[in-house]
CSV table of N, CA and C in Angstrom, one decimal:
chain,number,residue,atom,x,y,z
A,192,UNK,N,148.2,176.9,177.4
A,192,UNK,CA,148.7,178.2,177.8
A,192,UNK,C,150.1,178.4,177.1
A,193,UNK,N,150.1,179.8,176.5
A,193,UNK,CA,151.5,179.9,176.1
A,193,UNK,C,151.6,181.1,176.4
A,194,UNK,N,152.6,181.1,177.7
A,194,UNK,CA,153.3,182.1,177.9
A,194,UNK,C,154.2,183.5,177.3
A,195,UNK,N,154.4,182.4,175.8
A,195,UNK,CA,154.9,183.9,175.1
A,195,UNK,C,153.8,184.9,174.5
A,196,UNK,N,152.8,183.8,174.3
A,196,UNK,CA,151.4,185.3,173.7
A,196,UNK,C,151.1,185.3,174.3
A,197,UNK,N,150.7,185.5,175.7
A,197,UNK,CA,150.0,186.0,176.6
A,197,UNK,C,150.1,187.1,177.3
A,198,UNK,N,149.4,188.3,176.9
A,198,UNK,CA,148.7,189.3,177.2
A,198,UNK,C,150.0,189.7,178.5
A,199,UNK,N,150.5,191.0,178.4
A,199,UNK,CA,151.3,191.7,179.1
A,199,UNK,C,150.8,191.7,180.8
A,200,UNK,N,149.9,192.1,180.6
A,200,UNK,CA,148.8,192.5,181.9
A,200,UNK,C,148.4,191.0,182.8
A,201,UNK,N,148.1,190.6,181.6
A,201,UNK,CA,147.5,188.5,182.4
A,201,UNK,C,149.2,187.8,183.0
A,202,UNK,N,150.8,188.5,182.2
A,202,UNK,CA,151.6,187.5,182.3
A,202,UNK,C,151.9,188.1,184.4
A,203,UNK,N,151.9,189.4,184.1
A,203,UNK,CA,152.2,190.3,185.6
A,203,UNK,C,151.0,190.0,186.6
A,204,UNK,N,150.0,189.5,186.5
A,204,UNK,CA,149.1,188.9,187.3
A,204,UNK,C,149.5,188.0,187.7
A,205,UNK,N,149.8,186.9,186.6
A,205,UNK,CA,150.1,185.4,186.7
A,205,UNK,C,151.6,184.9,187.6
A,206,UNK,N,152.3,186.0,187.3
A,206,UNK,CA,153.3,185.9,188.6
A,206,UNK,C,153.5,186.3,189.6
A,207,UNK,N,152.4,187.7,189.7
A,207,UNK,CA,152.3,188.0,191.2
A,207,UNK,C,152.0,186.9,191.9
A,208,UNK,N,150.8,186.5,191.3
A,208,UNK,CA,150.1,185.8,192.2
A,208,UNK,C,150.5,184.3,192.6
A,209,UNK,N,151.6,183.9,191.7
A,209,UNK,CA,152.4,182.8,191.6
A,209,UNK,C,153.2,182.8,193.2
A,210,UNK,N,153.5,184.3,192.9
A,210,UNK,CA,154.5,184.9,194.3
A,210,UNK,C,154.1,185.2,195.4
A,211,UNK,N,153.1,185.2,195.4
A,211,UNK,CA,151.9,185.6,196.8
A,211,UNK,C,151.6,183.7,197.0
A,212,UNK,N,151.4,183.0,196.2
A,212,UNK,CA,151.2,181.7,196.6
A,212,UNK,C,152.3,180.8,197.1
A,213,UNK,N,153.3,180.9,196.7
A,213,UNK,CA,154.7,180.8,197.3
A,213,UNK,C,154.8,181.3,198.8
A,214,UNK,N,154.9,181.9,198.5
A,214,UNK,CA,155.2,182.9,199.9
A,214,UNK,C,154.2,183.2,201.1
A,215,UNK,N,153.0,182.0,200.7
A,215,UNK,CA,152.2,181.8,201.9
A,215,UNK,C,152.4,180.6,202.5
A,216,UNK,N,153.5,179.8,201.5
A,216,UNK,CA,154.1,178.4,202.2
A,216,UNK,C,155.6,178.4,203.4
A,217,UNK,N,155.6,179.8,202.6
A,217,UNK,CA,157.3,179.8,202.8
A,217,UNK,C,156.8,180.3,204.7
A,218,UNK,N,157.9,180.4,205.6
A,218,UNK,CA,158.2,180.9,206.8
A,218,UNK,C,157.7,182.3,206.9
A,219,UNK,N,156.9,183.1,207.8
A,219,UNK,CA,156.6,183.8,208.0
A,219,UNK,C,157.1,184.5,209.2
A,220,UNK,N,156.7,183.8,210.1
A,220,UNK,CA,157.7,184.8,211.1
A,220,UNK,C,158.4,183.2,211.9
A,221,UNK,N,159.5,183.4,212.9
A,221,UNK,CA,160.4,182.3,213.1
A,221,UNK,C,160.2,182.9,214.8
A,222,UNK,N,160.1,182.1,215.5
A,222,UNK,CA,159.7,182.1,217.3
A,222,UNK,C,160.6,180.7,217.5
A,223,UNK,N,162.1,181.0,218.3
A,223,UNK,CA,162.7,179.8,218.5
A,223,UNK,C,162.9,179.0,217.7
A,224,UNK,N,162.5,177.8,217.8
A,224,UNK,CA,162.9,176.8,217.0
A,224,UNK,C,161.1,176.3,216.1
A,225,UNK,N,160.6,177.2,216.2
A,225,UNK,CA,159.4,176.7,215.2
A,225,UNK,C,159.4,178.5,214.1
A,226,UNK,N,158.3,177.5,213.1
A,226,UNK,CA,158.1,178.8,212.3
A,226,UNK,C,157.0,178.4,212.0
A,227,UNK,N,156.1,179.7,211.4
A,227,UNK,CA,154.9,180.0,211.1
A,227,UNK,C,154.6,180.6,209.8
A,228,UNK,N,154.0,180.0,209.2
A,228,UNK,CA,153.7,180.1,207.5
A,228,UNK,C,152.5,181.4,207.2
A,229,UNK,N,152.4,181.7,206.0
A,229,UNK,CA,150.7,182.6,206.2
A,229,UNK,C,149.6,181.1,206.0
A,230,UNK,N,149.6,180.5,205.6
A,230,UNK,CA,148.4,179.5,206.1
A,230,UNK,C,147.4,179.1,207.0
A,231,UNK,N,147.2,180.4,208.1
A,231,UNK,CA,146.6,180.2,209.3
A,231,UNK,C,145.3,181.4,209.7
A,232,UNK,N,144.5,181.2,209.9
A,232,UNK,CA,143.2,182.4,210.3
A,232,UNK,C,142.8,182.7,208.9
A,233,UNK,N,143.1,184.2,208.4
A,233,UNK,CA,143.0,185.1,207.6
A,233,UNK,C,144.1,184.6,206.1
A,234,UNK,N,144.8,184.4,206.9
A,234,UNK,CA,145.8,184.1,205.6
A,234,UNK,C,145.2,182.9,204.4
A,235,UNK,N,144.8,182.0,204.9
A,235,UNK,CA,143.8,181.4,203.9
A,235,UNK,C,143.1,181.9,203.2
A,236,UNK,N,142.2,183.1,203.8
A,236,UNK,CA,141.4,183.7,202.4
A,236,UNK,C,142.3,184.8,201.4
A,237,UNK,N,143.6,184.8,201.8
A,237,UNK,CA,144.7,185.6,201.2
A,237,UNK,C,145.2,184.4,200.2
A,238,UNK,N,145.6,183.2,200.3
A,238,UNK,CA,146.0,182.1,199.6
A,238,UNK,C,144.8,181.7,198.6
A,239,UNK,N,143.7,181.8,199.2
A,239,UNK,CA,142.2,181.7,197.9
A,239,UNK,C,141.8,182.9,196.8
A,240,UNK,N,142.8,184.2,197.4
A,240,UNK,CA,142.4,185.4,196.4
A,240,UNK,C,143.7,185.4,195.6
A,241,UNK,N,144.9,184.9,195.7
A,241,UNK,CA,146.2,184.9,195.3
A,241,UNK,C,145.6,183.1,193.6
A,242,UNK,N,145.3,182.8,194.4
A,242,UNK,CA,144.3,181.5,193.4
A,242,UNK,C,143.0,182.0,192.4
A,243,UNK,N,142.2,182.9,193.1
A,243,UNK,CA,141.4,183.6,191.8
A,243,UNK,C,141.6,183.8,191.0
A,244,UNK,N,143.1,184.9,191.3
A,244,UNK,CA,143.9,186.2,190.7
A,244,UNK,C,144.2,185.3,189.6
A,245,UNK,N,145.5,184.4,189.8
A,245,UNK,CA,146.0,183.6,189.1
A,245,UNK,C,144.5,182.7,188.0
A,246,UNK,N,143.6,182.3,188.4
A,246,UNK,CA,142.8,181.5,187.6
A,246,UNK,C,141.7,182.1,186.5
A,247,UNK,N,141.6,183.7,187.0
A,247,UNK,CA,141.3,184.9,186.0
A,247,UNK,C,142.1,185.0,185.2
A,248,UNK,N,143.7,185.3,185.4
A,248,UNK,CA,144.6,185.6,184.1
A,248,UNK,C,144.5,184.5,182.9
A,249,UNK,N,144.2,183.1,183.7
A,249,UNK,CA,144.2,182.2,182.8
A,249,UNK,C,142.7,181.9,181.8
A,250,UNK,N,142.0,182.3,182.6
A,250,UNK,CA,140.7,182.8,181.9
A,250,UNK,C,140.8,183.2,180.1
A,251,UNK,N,140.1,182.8,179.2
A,251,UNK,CA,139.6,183.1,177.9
A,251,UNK,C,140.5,183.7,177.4
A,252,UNK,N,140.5,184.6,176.3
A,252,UNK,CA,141.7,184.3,175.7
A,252,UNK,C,142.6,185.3,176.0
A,253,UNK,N,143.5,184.6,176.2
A,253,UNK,CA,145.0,185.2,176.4
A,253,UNK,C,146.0,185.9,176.1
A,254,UNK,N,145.3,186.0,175.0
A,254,UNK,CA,146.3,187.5,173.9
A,254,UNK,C,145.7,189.0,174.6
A,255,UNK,N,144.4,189.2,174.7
A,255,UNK,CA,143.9,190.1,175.0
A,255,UNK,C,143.9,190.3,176.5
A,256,UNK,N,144.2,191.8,177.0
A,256,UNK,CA,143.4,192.2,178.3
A,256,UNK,C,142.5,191.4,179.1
A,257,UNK,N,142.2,191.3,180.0
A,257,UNK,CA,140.8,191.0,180.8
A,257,UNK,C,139.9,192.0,180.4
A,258,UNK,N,138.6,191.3,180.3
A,258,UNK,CA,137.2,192.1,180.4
A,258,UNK,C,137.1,192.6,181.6
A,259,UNK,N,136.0,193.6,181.7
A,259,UNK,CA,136.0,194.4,182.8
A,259,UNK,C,135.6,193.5,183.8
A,260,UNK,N,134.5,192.4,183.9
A,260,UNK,CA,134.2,191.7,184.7
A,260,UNK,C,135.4,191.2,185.7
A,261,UNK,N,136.1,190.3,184.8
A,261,UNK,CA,137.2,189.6,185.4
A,261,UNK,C,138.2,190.6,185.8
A,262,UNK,N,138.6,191.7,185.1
A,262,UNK,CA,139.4,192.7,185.2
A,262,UNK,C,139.2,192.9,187.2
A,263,UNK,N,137.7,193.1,187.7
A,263,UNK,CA,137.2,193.8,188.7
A,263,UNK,C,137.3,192.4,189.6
A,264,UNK,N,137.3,191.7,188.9
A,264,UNK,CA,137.6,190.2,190.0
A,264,UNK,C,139.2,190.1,190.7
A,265,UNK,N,139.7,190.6,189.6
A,265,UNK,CA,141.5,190.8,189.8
A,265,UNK,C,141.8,191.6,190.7
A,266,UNK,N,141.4,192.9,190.4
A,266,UNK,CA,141.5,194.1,190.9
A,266,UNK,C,140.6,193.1,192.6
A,267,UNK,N,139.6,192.8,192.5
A,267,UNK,CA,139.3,192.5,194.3
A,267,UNK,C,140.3,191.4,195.1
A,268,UNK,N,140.5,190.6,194.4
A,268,UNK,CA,141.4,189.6,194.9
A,268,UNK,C,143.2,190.3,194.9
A,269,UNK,N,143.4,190.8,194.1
A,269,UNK,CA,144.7,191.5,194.1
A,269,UNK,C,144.9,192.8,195.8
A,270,UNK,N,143.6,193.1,196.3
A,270,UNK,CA,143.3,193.9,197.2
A,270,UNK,C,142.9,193.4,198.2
A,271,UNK,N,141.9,192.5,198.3
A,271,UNK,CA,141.9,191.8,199.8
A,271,UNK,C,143.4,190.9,200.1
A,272,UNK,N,144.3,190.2,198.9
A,272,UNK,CA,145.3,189.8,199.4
A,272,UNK,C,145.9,190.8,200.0
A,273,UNK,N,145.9,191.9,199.3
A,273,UNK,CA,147.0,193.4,200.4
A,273,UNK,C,146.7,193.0,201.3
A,274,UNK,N,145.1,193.8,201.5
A,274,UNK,CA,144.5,194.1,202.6
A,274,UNK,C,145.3,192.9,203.7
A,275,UNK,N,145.4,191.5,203.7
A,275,UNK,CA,145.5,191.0,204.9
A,275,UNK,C,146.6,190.5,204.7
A,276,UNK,N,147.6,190.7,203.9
A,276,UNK,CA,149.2,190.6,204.0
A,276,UNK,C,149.4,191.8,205.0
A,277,UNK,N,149.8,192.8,204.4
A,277,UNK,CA,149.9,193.9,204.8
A,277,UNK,C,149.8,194.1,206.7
A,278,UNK,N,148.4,193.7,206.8
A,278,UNK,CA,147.6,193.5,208.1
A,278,UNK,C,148.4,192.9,209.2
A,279,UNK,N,148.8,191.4,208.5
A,279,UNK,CA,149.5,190.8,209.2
A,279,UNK,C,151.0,190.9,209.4
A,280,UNK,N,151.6,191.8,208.0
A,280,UNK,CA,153.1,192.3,208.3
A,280,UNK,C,153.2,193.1,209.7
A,281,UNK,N,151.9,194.3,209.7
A,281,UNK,CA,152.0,195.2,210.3
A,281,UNK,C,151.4,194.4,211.9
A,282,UNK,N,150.8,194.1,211.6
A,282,UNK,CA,150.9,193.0,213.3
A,282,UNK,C,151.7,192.4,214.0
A,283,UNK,N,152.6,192.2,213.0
A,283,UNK,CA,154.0,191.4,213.5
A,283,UNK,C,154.9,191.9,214.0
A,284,UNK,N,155.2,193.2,213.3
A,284,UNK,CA,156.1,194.5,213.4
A,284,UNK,C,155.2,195.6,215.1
A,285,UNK,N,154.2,195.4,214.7
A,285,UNK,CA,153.8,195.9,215.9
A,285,UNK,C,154.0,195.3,217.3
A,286,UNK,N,153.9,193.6,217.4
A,286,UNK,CA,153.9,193.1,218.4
A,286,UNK,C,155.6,192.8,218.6
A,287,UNK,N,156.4,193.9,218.0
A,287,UNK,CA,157.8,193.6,218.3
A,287,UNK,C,158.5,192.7,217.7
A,288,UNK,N,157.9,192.1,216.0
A,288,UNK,CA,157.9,191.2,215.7
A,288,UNK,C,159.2,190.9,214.7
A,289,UNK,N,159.9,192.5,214.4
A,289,UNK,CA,160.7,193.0,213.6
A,289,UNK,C,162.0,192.0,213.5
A,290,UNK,N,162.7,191.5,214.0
A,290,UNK,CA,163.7,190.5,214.2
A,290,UNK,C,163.0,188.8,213.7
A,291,UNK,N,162.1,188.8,213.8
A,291,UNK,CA,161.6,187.3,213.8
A,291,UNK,C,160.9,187.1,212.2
A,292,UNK,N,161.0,187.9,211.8
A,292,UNK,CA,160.0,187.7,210.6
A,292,UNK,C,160.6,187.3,209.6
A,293,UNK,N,160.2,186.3,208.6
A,293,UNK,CA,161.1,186.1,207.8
A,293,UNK,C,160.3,186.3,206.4
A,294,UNK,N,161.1,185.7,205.1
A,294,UNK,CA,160.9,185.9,203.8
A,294,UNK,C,159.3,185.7,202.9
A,295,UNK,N,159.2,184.6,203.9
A,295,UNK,CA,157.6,184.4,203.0
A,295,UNK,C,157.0,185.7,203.2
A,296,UNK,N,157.1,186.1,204.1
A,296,UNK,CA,155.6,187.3,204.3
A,296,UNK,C,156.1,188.4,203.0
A,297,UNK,N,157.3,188.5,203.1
A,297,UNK,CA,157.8,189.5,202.1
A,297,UNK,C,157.9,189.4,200.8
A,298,UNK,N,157.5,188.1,200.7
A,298,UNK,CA,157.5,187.5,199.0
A,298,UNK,C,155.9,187.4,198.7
A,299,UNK,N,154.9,186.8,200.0
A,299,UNK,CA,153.5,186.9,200.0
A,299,UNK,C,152.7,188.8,199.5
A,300,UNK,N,153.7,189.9,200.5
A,300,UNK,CA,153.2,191.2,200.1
A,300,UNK,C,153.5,191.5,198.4
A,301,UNK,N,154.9,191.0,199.0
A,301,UNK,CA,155.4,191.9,197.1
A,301,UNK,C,154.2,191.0,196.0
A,302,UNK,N,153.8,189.6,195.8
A,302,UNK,CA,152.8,188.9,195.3
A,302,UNK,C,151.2,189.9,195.3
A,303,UNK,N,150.9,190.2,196.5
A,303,UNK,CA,149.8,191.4,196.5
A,303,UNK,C,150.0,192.4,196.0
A,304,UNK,N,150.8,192.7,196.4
A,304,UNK,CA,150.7,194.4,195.9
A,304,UNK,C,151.5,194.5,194.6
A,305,UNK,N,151.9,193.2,193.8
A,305,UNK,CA,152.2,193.0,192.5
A,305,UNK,C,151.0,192.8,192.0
A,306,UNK,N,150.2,192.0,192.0
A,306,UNK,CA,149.0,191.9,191.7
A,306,UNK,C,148.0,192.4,191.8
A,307,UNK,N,147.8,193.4,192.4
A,307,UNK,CA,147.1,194.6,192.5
A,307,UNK,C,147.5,196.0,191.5
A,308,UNK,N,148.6,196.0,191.6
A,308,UNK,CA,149.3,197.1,190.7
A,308,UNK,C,149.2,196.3,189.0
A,309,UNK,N,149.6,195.1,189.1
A,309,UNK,CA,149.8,194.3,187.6
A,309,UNK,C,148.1,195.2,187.1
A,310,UNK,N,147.1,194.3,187.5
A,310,UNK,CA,145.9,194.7,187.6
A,310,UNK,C,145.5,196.1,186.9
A,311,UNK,N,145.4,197.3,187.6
A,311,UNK,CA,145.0,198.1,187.8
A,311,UNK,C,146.2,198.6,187.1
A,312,UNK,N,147.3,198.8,186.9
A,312,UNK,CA,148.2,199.9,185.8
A,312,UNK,C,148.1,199.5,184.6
A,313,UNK,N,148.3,197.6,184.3
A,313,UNK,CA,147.6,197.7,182.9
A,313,UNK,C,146.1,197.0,182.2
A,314,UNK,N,145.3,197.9,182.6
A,314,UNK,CA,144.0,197.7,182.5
A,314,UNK,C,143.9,198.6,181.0
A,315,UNK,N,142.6,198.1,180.6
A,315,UNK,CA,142.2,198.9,179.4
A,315,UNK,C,142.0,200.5,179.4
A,316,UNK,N,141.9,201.2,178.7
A,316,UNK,CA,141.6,202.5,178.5
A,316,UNK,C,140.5,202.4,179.2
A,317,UNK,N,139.7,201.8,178.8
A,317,UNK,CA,138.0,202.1,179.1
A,317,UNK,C,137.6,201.0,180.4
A,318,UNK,N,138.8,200.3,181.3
A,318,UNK,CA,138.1,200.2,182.5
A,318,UNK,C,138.1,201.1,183.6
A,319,UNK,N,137.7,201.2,184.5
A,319,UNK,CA,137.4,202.1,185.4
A,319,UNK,C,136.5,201.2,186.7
A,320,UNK,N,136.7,201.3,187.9
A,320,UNK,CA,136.3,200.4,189.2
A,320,UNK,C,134.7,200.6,188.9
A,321,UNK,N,134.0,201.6,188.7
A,321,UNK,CA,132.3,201.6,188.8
A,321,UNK,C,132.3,200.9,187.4
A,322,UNK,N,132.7,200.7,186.3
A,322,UNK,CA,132.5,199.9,185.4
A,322,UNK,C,132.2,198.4,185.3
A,323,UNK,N,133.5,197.8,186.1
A,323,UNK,CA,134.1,197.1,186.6
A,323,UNK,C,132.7,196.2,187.1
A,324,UNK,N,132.6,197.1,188.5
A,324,UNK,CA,131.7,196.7,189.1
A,324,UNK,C,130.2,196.7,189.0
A,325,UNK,N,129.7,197.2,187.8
A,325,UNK,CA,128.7,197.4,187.0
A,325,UNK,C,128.7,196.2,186.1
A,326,UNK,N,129.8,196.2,185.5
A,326,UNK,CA,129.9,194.9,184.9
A,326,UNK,C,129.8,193.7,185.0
A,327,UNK,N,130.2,193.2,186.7
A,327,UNK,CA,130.1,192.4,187.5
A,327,UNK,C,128.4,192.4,187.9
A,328,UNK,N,127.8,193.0,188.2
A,328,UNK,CA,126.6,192.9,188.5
A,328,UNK,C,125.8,192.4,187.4
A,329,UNK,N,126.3,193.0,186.4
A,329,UNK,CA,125.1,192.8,185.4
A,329,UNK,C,125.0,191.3,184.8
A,330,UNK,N,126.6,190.8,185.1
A,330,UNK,CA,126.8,189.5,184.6
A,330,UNK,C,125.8,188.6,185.8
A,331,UNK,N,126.2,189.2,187.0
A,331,UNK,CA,125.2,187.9,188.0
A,331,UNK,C,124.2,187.8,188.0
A,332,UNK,N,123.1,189.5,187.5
A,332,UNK,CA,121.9,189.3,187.2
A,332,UNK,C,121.4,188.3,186.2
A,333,UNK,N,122.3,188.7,185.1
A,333,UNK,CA,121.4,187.8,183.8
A,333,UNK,C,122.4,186.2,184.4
A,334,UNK,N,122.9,186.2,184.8
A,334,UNK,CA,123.3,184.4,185.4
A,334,UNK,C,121.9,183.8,186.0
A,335,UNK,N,121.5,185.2,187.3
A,335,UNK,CA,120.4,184.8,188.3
A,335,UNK,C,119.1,184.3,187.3
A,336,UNK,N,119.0,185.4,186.4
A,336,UNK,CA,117.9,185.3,185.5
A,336,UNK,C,117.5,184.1,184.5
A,337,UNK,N,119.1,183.5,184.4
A,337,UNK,CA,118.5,182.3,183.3
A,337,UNK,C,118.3,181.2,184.3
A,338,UNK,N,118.8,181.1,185.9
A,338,UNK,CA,118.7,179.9,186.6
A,338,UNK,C,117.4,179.9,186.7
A,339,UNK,N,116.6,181.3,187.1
A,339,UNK,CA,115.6,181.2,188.2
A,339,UNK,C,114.4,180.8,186.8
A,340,UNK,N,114.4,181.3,185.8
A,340,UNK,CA,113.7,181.0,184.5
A,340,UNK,C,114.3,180.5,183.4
A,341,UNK,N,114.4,178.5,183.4
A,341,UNK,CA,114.9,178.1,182.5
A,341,UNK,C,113.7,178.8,181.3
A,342,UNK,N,114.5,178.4,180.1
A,342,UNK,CA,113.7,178.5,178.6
A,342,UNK,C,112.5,177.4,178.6
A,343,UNK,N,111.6,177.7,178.5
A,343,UNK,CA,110.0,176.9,177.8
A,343,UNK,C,110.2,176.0,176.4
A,344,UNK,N,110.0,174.9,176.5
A,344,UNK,CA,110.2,174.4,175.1
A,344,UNK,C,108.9,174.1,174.3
């Protein structure tokens, strides 16, 4: 991997998601003398899509864009991390949580919704989400197709 030629779009992925992985270790909200990380419930499959994100950018070659496949793998993992950062900021804040919360969570969102935006602002001309996910399909069919019928020799 080299950082300096690597693709504009893959380097803003590569650090969101660097930052969403950080920040699921770091303190999340602080109750007395204990604290609470995102590592618990829901937040693990936030720490597994922050790890996609990141292992797509690193994906094939690196000078270029993502393909639309992986592009739409980004774009999902960059969105379910919102999805349940977000969820759990606003859980926190709801249950009065406003004083107790600390930096991870805030370094875990900005990581989502960096890599969500990284994603999706610099995507190719010609991606588009039903593409995306057309493109994804079509890759699992013919995947399905060569398992279920090896080649005859």
């Amino acid at each position: 991997m080299n950082f300096q030629t690597m693709n504009k779009q893959r380097k803003f992925i590569l650090i969101a998601a660097v930052a969403g992985i950080i920040g699921m270790f770091l303190p999340w909200v602080n109750v007395l003398f204990f604290s609470y990380n995102g590592m618990h419930g829901w937040g693990i499959l936030a720490f597994l899509a922050f790890i996609g994100a990141g292992a797509v950018a690193l994906l094939g070659d690196q000078t270029k864009n993502l393909d639309k496949t992986f592009w739409f793998i980004t774009l999902a993992c960059g969105a379910l991390a919102t999805a349940i950062v977000v969820w759990s900021l606003l859980s926190a804040l709801g249950n009065g949580g406003a004083s107790v919360l600390s930096f991870g969570i805030y370094l875990a969102a900005l990581g989502a919704v960096g890599t969500l935006l990284a994603a999706y602002l610099y995507r190719s001309p010609s991606d588009s989400i039903k593409g995306g996910f057309d493109s994804l399909k079509h890759d699992i069919e013919e995947k399905t197709k060569n398992t279920n019928h090896p080649p005859q020799s």
